[in-house]
Amino acid sequence: MHATHEKILILDFGSQYTQLIARRVRELGVYCEIQRADLSLAALQAFKPMGIILSGGPMSVEQEGSPRCVPEVFELGVPVLGVCYGLQLMAKMLGGRVDKSAHREFGPADVEVTSARGPFASFKAGTSLKVWMSHGDRVEVLPPGFVAIGKTPSAPFAAAAHETRPFYGVQFHPEVVHTPQGKEMLRAFLFTDCKVKGDWTMSSFIEESIQEIRSKVGEGRVICGLSGGVDSSVAALLLHKAIGDRLQCIFVDNGLLRHGEREQVEALFVGRFHVPLKTIDARARFLGKLAGITDPEKKRKAIGYEFISVFEEAASEFTDAKFLAQGTLYPDVIESVSIKGPSATIKSHHNVGGLPEKMKLALVEPLRELFKDEVRVLGRELGLPDEMVSRHPFPGPGLAIRVITDLTEARLDVLRKADLIVLEEINAAGLYKELWQAFAVLLPVQSVGVMGDERTYEMTCAIRAVTSVDGMTADWARLPYDVLGKISSRICNEVRGINRVVYDISSKPPATIEWE
């Protein structure tokens, strides 16, 4: 799709921050992709990068089996920037020496600029820059032709550059927020050394996507599972813009949705955007399949299987459909090319698997090149209202995993009412956009209470509110006491069945954001 765009290639050596590098580059208006560290020479040449960034990584370059890139990376005639492990690997591969650092550095540090070149081009020599370090090794001897351009008391080569070739390395992470001027460093490398102009915009993405969708789909019909979440909503609107009424959306009401969700989706997509939408009322079916199940993993699997069954039945009515649309995002794609092995299953992913194989439909994934924040920008460009674009993530299994016991319609109704109060009060306080997620959880704990002069023995509701950048880690939100007080008072007074409200102050890790 992006043969005409300027492209930066990021080789992934396993850093937890690799995706952040890509996001920062994209924020600067430059298209980039993440690929395996050991990408072949043929693939490198086919990609035609205007520059290459070598990511950080958790291993030592001296470790047996540590990842390497092909040596031709340094012979392609394009600028190269090494970040942490990337700097050390460049130093080692080009004839320098890397050893264990006498002082391991993890956290904030001050780098003194000694030469205003490469990533430091917009800073004067002698400037002190706050940066975020994370390394146990350091470069002891620079390769031939390299000079130091930045230093710290414990790392004389905290940043280095080749004297005549556009090769640079930094021992810190310019992509993280803890390096305040990191974006300026990336900008200098991209616009000065790689000579990009910054032609990656959402408006150009929309135009190109429409052409690509039309070319792929032809006169065929596309089925799209619409959940009401940001990803599926944006995918649906982009497809509708491209192929009009040959898009058929299917919305499954599984009885596990938030208050008013079904009505909101129907009003928006049918009433406002005139998107063909079939709503399936499957509430009784799902509750029947979930009756008596308390184990969260079994809940997830039961919901997944039933969704496939319901969706297949609904889609089978559209016999001329040839394609299935999915809201796959770029982080999902990156997982398949990462050098890292499969991570331990903490919980099943909520995306529905298995549909294309069973339904014999070709996949259309219009968002597969975008990060979540880019999807939100795209949604705004397509006219999606802000309350939908800025919506907090909602798990695929819905409220099923927020009722920490077996599911009944009564319990779901209690939770739905409590959850609505949480969101109303957080919105009223102007805090919604500051939070990654905020919601209520219904606990299988009953406690004694007093309402009026009567003794009660009712359920407990936990409130969960977290701040996060990408959901990979999260911190519990320091909500004002008066907001928590209003939430607690309203829930206890307005929701019959709850007489106690608690606030969850666990971060991720060690906890997860959801309780199940």
PDB file of C-alpha atoms in Angstrom, residues 23 31-32 46 49 52 54 82 91-92 135 144-145 206 210 213 243-244 278 280 300 335 352 383 405 418 439 451 506:
ATOM      1  CA  ARG A  23       4.458   5.463  17.460  1.00  0.00           C
ATOM      2  CA  TYR A  31       5.413   5.958   7.941  1.00  0.00           C
ATOM      3  CA  CYS A  32       7.381   3.137   9.569  1.00  0.00           C
ATOM      4  CA  ALA A  46      12.569  -4.673  -1.144  1.00  0.00           C
ATOM      5  CA  PRO A  49      13.838   2.285   3.757  1.00  0.00           C
ATOM      6  CA  ILE A  52      16.769   2.196   9.808  1.00  0.00           C
ATOM      7  CA  LEU A  54      17.779  -0.634  15.643  1.00  0.00           C
ATOM      8  CA  GLY A  82      20.892   2.370  17.274  1.00  0.00           C
ATOM      9  CA  ALA A  91      29.518  -1.015  18.022  1.00  0.00           C
ATOM     10  CA  LYS A  92      30.234  -4.752  18.172  1.00  0.00           C
ATOM     11  CA  HIS A 135      21.252  -0.993  30.358  1.00  0.00           C
ATOM     12  CA  PRO A 144      36.887   2.770  13.904  1.00  0.00           C
ATOM     13  CA  GLY A 145      35.588   6.080  12.566  1.00  0.00           C
ATOM     14  CA  ILE A 206      -8.181   7.195   4.104  1.00  0.00           C
ATOM     15  CA  ILE A 210     -10.544   3.305   0.044  1.00  0.00           C
ATOM     16  CA  ILE A 213     -10.545  -1.873  -0.300  1.00  0.00           C
ATOM     17  CA  ILE A 243     -18.145   0.265  -0.718  1.00  0.00           C
ATOM     18  CA  GLY A 244     -21.396   1.741   0.603  1.00  0.00           C
ATOM     19  CA  LYS A 278     -28.612  -6.466  11.461  1.00  0.00           C
ATOM     20  CA  ILE A 280     -29.256 -10.197  16.759  1.00  0.00           C
ATOM     21  CA  ARG A 300     -14.461 -16.502  27.994  1.00  0.00           C
ATOM     22  CA  GLU A 335       3.269  -9.936  17.535  1.00  0.00           C
ATOM     23  CA  VAL A 352     -12.863 -13.750  17.978  1.00  0.00           C
ATOM     24  CA  GLY A 383     -16.938  11.853  11.606  1.00  0.00           C
ATOM     25  CA  THR A 405     -19.348 -15.380  40.184  1.00  0.00           C
ATOM     26  CA  ALA A 418     -23.633   0.519  39.217  1.00  0.00           C
ATOM     27  CA  PHE A 439     -15.784   0.559  35.687  1.00  0.00           C
ATOM     28  CA  MET A 451     -30.431   1.002  55.464  1.00  0.00           C
ATOM     29  CA  SER A 506      -3.793  -2.258  42.626  1.00  0.00           C
TER      30      SER A 506
END
